[in-house]
Coordinates of C-alpha atoms in Angstrom, one line a residue:
M1 CA -62.3 104.5 -8.7
S2 CA -62.9 102.1 -11.6
D3 CA -59.6 103.0 -13.3
I4 CA -57.7 102.6 -10.1
K5 CA -59.4 99.3 -9.4
K6 CA -58.5 98.0 -12.9
E7 CA -54.9 99.0 -12.3
Q8 CA -54.9 97.3 -8.9
N9 CA -56.4 94.2 -10.4
G10 CA -53.8 94.2 -13.1
K11 CA -51.1 94.3 -10.5
V12 CA -52.7 91.5 -8.6
R13 CA -52.8 89.3 -11.8
R14 CA -49.1 89.9 -12.3
L15 CA -48.4 88.8 -8.8
F16 CA -48.4 85.1 -9.9
L17 CA -45.9 85.7 -12.7
K18 CA -43.7 87.6 -10.3
Y19 CA -43.7 84.9 -7.6
F20 CA -43.2 82.2 -10.2
L21 CA -40.1 83.9 -11.7
K22 CA -38.7 84.4 -8.2
Y23 CA -39.0 80.8 -7.1
F24 CA -37.9 79.5 -10.6
L25 CA -34.8 81.5 -10.6
I26 CA -33.9 80.3 -7.1
L27 CA -34.3 76.7 -8.1
L28 CA -32.5 77.3 -11.4
I29 CA -29.5 78.6 -9.5
A30 CA -29.5 75.4 -7.4
L31 CA -29.7 73.4 -10.6
A32 CA -26.8 75.3 -12.1
G33 CA -24.5 73.4 -9.8
S34 CA -25.9 70.1 -11.2
L35 CA -25.3 71.3 -14.7
L36 CA -21.7 71.9 -13.9
I37 CA -21.5 68.4 -12.5
V38 CA -22.9 67.0 -15.8
I39 CA -20.5 69.0 -17.9
R40 CA -17.6 67.9 -15.7
A41 CA -18.8 64.3 -15.9
C42 CA -18.9 64.5 -19.7
Q43 CA -15.3 65.9 -19.8
I44 CA -14.1 63.2 -17.5
T45 CA -15.9 60.5 -19.5
E46 CA -14.4 61.7 -22.8
R47 CA -10.9 61.9 -21.2
N48 CA -11.2 58.3 -19.8
I49 CA -12.3 57.0 -23.2
V50 CA -9.3 58.6 -24.9
K51 CA -7.1 57.2 -22.2
E52 CA -8.6 53.7 -22.7
N53 CA -7.9 54.0 -26.4
V54 CA -4.4 55.1 -25.9
W55 CA -3.9 52.2 -23.5
K56 CA -5.3 49.8 -26.0
L57 CA -3.1 51.2 -28.7
E58 CA 0.1 51.0 -26.5
R59 CA -0.7 47.5 -25.4
G60 CA -1.5 46.4 -29.0
V61 CA 1.8 47.8 -30.4
D62 CA 3.7 46.1 -27.6
E63 CA 2.0 42.8 -28.3
L64 CA 2.8 43.2 -32.0
E65 CA 6.5 43.7 -31.2
D66 CA 6.4 40.7 -29.0
Q67 CA 4.8 38.6 -31.8
M68 CA 7.4 39.9 -34.1
F69 CA 10.2 38.5 -31.8
R70 CA 8.3 35.3 -31.4
M71 CA 8.1 34.8 -35.2
S72 CA 11.8 35.6 -35.4
D73 CA 12.6 33.0 -32.8
M74 CA 10.3 30.5 -34.6
A75 CA 12.2 31.1 -37.9
E76 CA 15.5 30.6 -36.1
T77 CA 14.2 27.3 -34.7
L78 CA 13.1 26.2 -38.2
R79 CA 16.6 27.1 -39.5
E80 CA 18.0 24.5 -37.2
V81 CA 15.7 21.8 -38.4
E82 CA 17.7 19.2 -40.3
G83 CA 15.3 18.9 -43.2
I84 CA 15.0 22.6 -43.7
Q85 CA 18.8 23.0 -43.4
E86 CA 19.2 20.5 -46.3
L87 CA 16.7 22.4 -48.4
A88 CA 18.4 25.8 -47.7
R89 CA 21.7 24.4 -48.9
L90 CA 20.1 22.8 -52.0
D91 CA 21.1 24.5 -55.2
G92 CA 19.0 23.6 -58.2
S93 CA 16.4 20.8 -58.5
L94 CA 15.4 18.4 -55.7
A95 CA 16.6 14.9 -56.1
T96 CA 14.2 12.0 -55.7
E97 CA 15.7 10.8 -52.5
S98 CA 15.4 14.3 -51.0
Y99 CA 11.5 14.3 -51.1
V100 CA 11.7 12.7 -47.7
E101 CA 13.4 15.9 -46.4
L102 CA 10.7 17.9 -48.0
N103 CA 7.9 16.1 -46.2
Y104 CA 9.9 16.1 -43.0
A105 CA 10.3 19.9 -43.3
K106 CA 6.5 20.2 -43.7
E107 CA 5.9 18.3 -40.5
Q108 CA 8.5 20.3 -38.6
L109 CA 6.9 23.6 -39.7
R110 CA 3.5 22.3 -38.6
N111 CA 4.9 21.4 -35.2
A112 CA 6.6 24.7 -34.8
T113 CA 3.4 26.8 -35.6
I114 CA 0.7 24.6 -34.2
M115 CA 0.6 26.5 -30.9
S116 CA 0.4 29.9 -32.6
D117 CA -3.1 31.6 -32.8
F118 CA -1.6 34.8 -34.1
T119 CA -0.9 33.7 -37.7
E120 CA -3.2 32.0 -40.2
M121 CA -0.4 30.1 -42.0
A122 CA 3.3 29.9 -42.4
F123 CA 5.4 28.9 -45.4
V124 CA 9.1 28.8 -46.4
L125 CA 10.7 29.7 -49.7
F126 CA 14.4 29.2 -50.6
R127 CA 16.6 31.5 -52.7
K128 CA 18.7 28.8 -54.5
N129 CA 15.9 26.4 -55.4
D130 CA 12.2 26.3 -56.2
C131 CA 11.1 24.3 -53.2
F132 CA 8.1 25.4 -51.1
V133 CA 7.1 24.2 -47.6
S134 CA 4.0 25.2 -45.7
E135 CA 2.1 23.7 -42.7
A136 CA -0.3 21.8 -44.9
Q137 CA 1.6 21.3 -48.2
S138 CA 5.0 21.1 -49.8
A139 CA 6.2 21.2 -53.4
D140 CA 9.4 20.9 -55.3
S141 CA 8.3 23.5 -57.8
F142 CA 6.9 26.8 -56.3
S143 CA 6.5 28.1 -59.8
Q144 CA 3.9 25.5 -60.5
Y145 CA 2.4 25.7 -57.0
Y146 CA 1.9 29.4 -57.3
G147 CA -1.3 30.5 -58.9
K148 CA -3.2 27.4 -57.9
F149 CA -2.7 27.2 -54.1
L150 CA -1.0 30.4 -53.3
E151 CA -1.3 33.8 -55.1
A152 CA -1.0 37.4 -54.3
A153 CA -3.3 39.7 -56.2
G154 CA -1.6 41.5 -59.1
M155 CA 1.8 39.6 -58.8
D156 CA 3.2 36.8 -60.9
V157 CA 5.4 34.2 -59.3
E158 CA 8.7 36.0 -60.0
E159 CA 7.3 39.3 -58.7
F160 CA 6.1 37.6 -55.5
R161 CA 9.5 35.9 -54.9
K162 CA 11.4 39.1 -55.6
M163 CA 9.3 41.0 -53.1
L164 CA 9.8 38.4 -50.4
F165 CA 13.6 38.6 -50.7
S166 CA 13.8 42.4 -51.1
F167 CA 13.7 43.6 -47.5
R168 CA 16.7 44.9 -45.6
R169 CA 15.7 43.9 -42.1
K170 CA 15.6 40.5 -40.4
V171 CA 11.9 40.8 -39.6
N172 CA 9.6 42.7 -42.0
F173 CA 5.9 43.4 -42.4
I174 CA 4.1 44.1 -45.6
S175 CA 0.4 44.5 -46.4
I176 CA -1.0 43.2 -49.7
P177 CA -4.5 43.8 -51.1
E178 CA -5.5 40.1 -51.4
L179 CA -4.0 36.7 -50.9
L180 CA -5.2 33.3 -52.0
Y181 CA -3.7 30.4 -49.9
S182 CA -4.5 26.8 -49.2
K183 CA -4.6 25.5 -45.6
Y184 CA -5.3 21.8 -44.9
N185 CA -7.0 21.2 -48.3
K186 CA -9.2 24.3 -47.9
T187 CA -8.6 27.4 -50.0
E188 CA -8.9 30.8 -48.3
M189 CA -9.1 34.3 -49.8
E190 CA -7.9 36.8 -47.4
K191 CA -8.5 40.6 -47.9
N192 CA -5.7 43.0 -46.9
P193 CA -3.5 40.4 -45.0
I194 CA -0.2 41.3 -43.5
L195 CA 2.8 39.1 -44.3
C196 CA 5.6 38.9 -41.8
V197 CA 8.8 37.9 -43.6
V198 CA 11.7 36.7 -41.5
Y199 CA 15.2 35.9 -42.7
P200 CA 16.8 33.4 -40.3
S201 CA 20.4 34.1 -39.4
E202 CA 23.0 32.2 -41.5
R203 CA 25.5 32.6 -38.7
E204 CA 25.3 33.3 -35.0
N205 CA 24.5 37.0 -34.2
Q206 CA 24.0 37.8 -37.9
N207 CA 21.3 40.3 -38.8
S208 CA 20.2 38.9 -42.1
S209 CA 18.6 40.8 -45.0
G210 CA 16.8 39.5 -48.1
E211 CA 19.9 40.2 -50.2
D212 CA 22.0 37.4 -48.5
A213 CA 19.4 35.2 -46.9
S214 CA 19.2 31.6 -48.2
M215 CA 15.5 31.2 -47.0
A216 CA 12.5 33.3 -46.1
V217 CA 10.0 32.3 -43.5
V218 CA 6.6 34.0 -44.2
F219 CA 3.8 34.2 -41.7
I220 CA 0.3 35.2 -42.9
I221 CA -1.6 37.5 -40.5
R222 CA -5.3 38.6 -40.9
E223 CA -6.1 42.3 -41.0
Y224 CA -8.7 41.8 -38.3
T225 CA -6.0 40.3 -35.9
I226 CA -4.0 43.5 -36.1
L227 CA -7.1 45.7 -35.7
D228 CA -8.3 43.7 -32.7
M229 CA -5.0 44.2 -31.0
M230 CA -5.0 48.0 -31.6
V231 CA -8.6 49.1 -31.5
S232 CA -11.3 48.5 -28.9
E233 CA -14.4 46.5 -29.9
G234 CA -16.9 48.5 -31.9
Q235 CA -14.5 51.1 -33.2
M236 CA -13.2 49.4 -36.3
E237 CA -15.9 51.0 -38.4
K238 CA -14.8 54.5 -37.3
T239 CA -11.0 54.3 -37.2
A240 CA -8.0 55.1 -39.3
L241 CA -4.8 53.2 -38.4
T242 CA -1.2 53.4 -39.6
L243 CA 1.6 51.2 -38.5
R244 CA 5.2 52.2 -39.1
Y245 CA 8.8 51.2 -38.5
Y246 CA 10.5 53.8 -36.4
K247 CA 7.8 56.4 -37.1
D248 CA 8.8 56.8 -40.7
E249 CA 8.2 53.7 -42.8
P250 CA 4.5 52.7 -43.0
F251 CA 3.8 49.0 -43.7
F252 CA 0.1 48.8 -42.7
Q253 CA -2.7 51.3 -43.3
Y254 CA -6.4 50.9 -42.5
E255 CA -9.2 53.4 -42.9
A256 CA -12.9 52.6 -42.5
A257 CA -15.5 54.3 -44.6
E258 CA -18.2 55.9 -42.5
D259 CA -20.6 56.7 -45.3
G260 CA -20.2 53.5 -47.3
Q261 CA -18.6 55.3 -50.2
G262 CA -15.0 55.4 -49.1
K263 CA -15.3 58.9 -47.6
R264 CA -15.1 59.7 -43.9
K265 CA -17.0 62.6 -42.4
G266 CA -16.7 64.7 -39.3
S267 CA -13.7 65.4 -37.0
Y268 CA -11.3 63.0 -35.5
R269 CA -9.3 62.6 -32.3
E270 CA -5.7 61.6 -33.1
I271 CA -3.6 59.5 -30.8
S272 CA -0.3 57.5 -31.2
A273 CA 1.8 55.0 -29.4
T274 CA 5.3 53.4 -29.7
G275 CA 6.3 49.9 -28.7
M276 CA 8.5 49.2 -25.7
E277 CA 11.4 48.3 -28.0
E278 CA 10.7 51.5 -30.0
I279 CA 10.7 49.5 -33.2
L280 CA 7.0 49.8 -34.2
H281 CA 4.9 53.0 -34.1
V282 CA 1.2 53.4 -34.6
D283 CA -1.0 56.4 -35.4
A284 CA -4.7 56.3 -35.0
K285 CA -7.7 58.5 -35.7
F286 CA -10.9 57.9 -33.9
S287 CA -14.2 59.6 -34.9
Q288 CA -15.3 62.3 -32.5
N289 CA -18.9 61.0 -33.1
Y290 CA -17.8 57.7 -31.6
L291 CA -16.5 59.5 -28.5
Y292 CA -19.5 61.7 -28.2
G293 CA -21.7 58.6 -28.4
Y294 CA -19.9 57.0 -25.5
V295 CA -20.1 60.3 -23.5
F296 CA -23.8 60.6 -24.0
E297 CA -24.3 57.0 -23.2
L298 CA -22.3 57.0 -20.0
T299 CA -23.6 60.4 -18.8
G300 CA -27.2 59.7 -19.8
I301 CA -28.4 59.2 -16.3
L302 CA -27.0 62.6 -15.3
L303 CA -28.6 64.3 -18.3
I304 CA -31.9 62.7 -17.4
Y305 CA -31.4 63.9 -13.8
L306 CA -30.9 67.4 -15.1
A307 CA -34.0 67.3 -17.2
V308 CA -36.1 65.9 -14.4
G309 CA -34.6 68.6 -12.1
F310 CA -35.5 71.3 -14.5
A311 CA -39.1 70.0 -14.8
A312 CA -39.3 69.7 -11.0
A313 CA -38.1 73.3 -10.7
I314 CA -40.9 74.5 -12.9
L315 CA -43.5 72.5 -11.0
L316 CA -42.3 73.6 -7.6
A317 CA -42.1 77.2 -8.7
I318 CA -45.8 77.0 -9.9
I319 CA -46.9 75.4 -6.6
W320 CA -45.1 77.8 -4.3
A321 CA -46.0 80.8 -6.4
G322 CA -49.6 79.7 -6.4
R323 CA -49.7 79.4 -2.7
Q324 CA -48.2 82.9 -2.1
Y325 CA -50.4 84.4 -4.8
Q326 CA -53.5 83.0 -3.2
S327 CA -52.5 84.3 0.2
M328 CA -51.7 87.7 -1.1
Q329 CA -54.7 87.8 -3.4
G330 CA -57.1 87.0 -0.6
L331 CA -55.5 89.6 1.7
I332 CA -55.7 92.3 -1.1
S333 CA -59.3 91.3 -2.0
S334 CA -60.4 91.9 1.6
V335 CA -58.7 95.2 1.9
V336 CA -58.7 96.8 -1.5
P337 CA -62.5 97.2 -1.8
Q338 CA -62.3 99.7 1.1
Y339 CA -59.7 101.7 -1.0
K340 CA -61.2 104.7 -2.7
G341 CA -58.2 106.1 -4.5
G342 CA -55.1 108.1 -3.8
E343 CA -51.5 107.7 -4.9
R344 CA -50.5 105.2 -7.6
V345 CA -49.1 102.1 -6.0
K346 CA -45.7 100.4 -6.9
N347 CA -46.3 96.8 -5.7
E348 CA -48.6 94.7 -3.7
F349 CA -47.1 95.8 -0.4
D350 CA -47.5 99.5 -1.4
L351 CA -51.0 98.7 -2.4
L352 CA -51.8 97.1 1.0
E353 CA -50.1 100.0 2.9
N354 CA -52.1 102.7 1.1
S355 CA -55.4 100.7 1.3
I356 CA -54.9 100.1 5.1
Q357 CA -54.2 103.9 5.5
Q358 CA -57.4 104.7 3.6
L359 CA -59.3 102.2 5.6
S360 CA -58.0 103.7 8.8
Q361 CA -58.9 107.2 7.7
N362 CA -62.4 106.2 6.6
R363 CA -63.0 104.3 9.8
D364 CA -62.0 107.4 11.9
A365 CA -64.2 109.7 9.8
Y366 CA -67.1 107.2 10.2
R367 CA -66.7 107.1 13.9
T368 CA -66.6 110.9 14.1
K369 CA -69.8 111.2 12.1
V370 CA -71.5 108.6 14.3
T371 CA -70.5 110.4 17.4
L372 CA -71.8 113.7 16.1
M373 CA -75.1 112.1 15.1
E374 CA -75.5 110.6 18.6
N375 CA -74.8 113.9 20.2
Q376 CA -77.4 115.6 18.1
M377 CA -80.1 113.1 18.9
K378 CA -79.4 113.5 22.6
N379 CA -79.7 117.3 22.3

């Protein structure tokens, strides 16, 4: 009897675990649908972030092409200014009476660029003479001006001039490591600026190049200005960017170092875009860690909901299992003590069935014995 009782008590103690697992699995299946929603939300969020970056890239390269045409138009306008025309035709040294033209050209350049918030400064150089004109200053000797108020890192004055007149297109971009320039009596040191070099047409409908241009109009553009056009806020520290002419000639490259040592870690998502005029092309690499950060940020509420749901499933399973366990345990406790042995039981329902059968049999035997005793006393 004691061994059977122990076995029965063991089965009763395992009832709670059985009921808990049953209810927990039911609730877990219900939560599985929520998990699929969270996963899908993460996928949609990541896809939307990539689309947003592609849209930003496309809009940026379109805007850069638009600015390129604006700078070209500005250079053409300057070409028509009388003072600049005189300087473009000048061959050799500037005569004393021509200094008026030099100052007039400076004022015209300032008026032409004063409404532009895209460029930091513009200046003009001439092929046949050594004159220099900028928004803030002008000089009859660029050779003496260079190195004091304007200087490209690693280039002397001849190398700088040669570079500015070496391009084959009418509008050209070039990135240089460092540029010193003076703007309104204030010296600026710009890291990795882009120079937009434009050769105004000598004749109508002429597509000038540096080989035959009499003047070059140069616009200084900050690196940040380009990045801000192409990349969403907060991504510059985790982005690699390359700008090209017609997909094959890079003129600007930027790569942020994630570890502070010039080395990038992790995987990247590559996207690209081409301007509407199909002149400029941009390739970009965005850190996957950045994308994942946005995914977790934007889907955080769903993940919290999932965690709370999982905890609630455990709590509800404990409560419901406890209630069923108490009910079944009370029923078994009231019946099983009457049970004196017999077949081994499989579960609580088998245990109750056998116990009730034993109770019924015992009750019938008890009543039979009582009846026999009563009959004997009467006799």
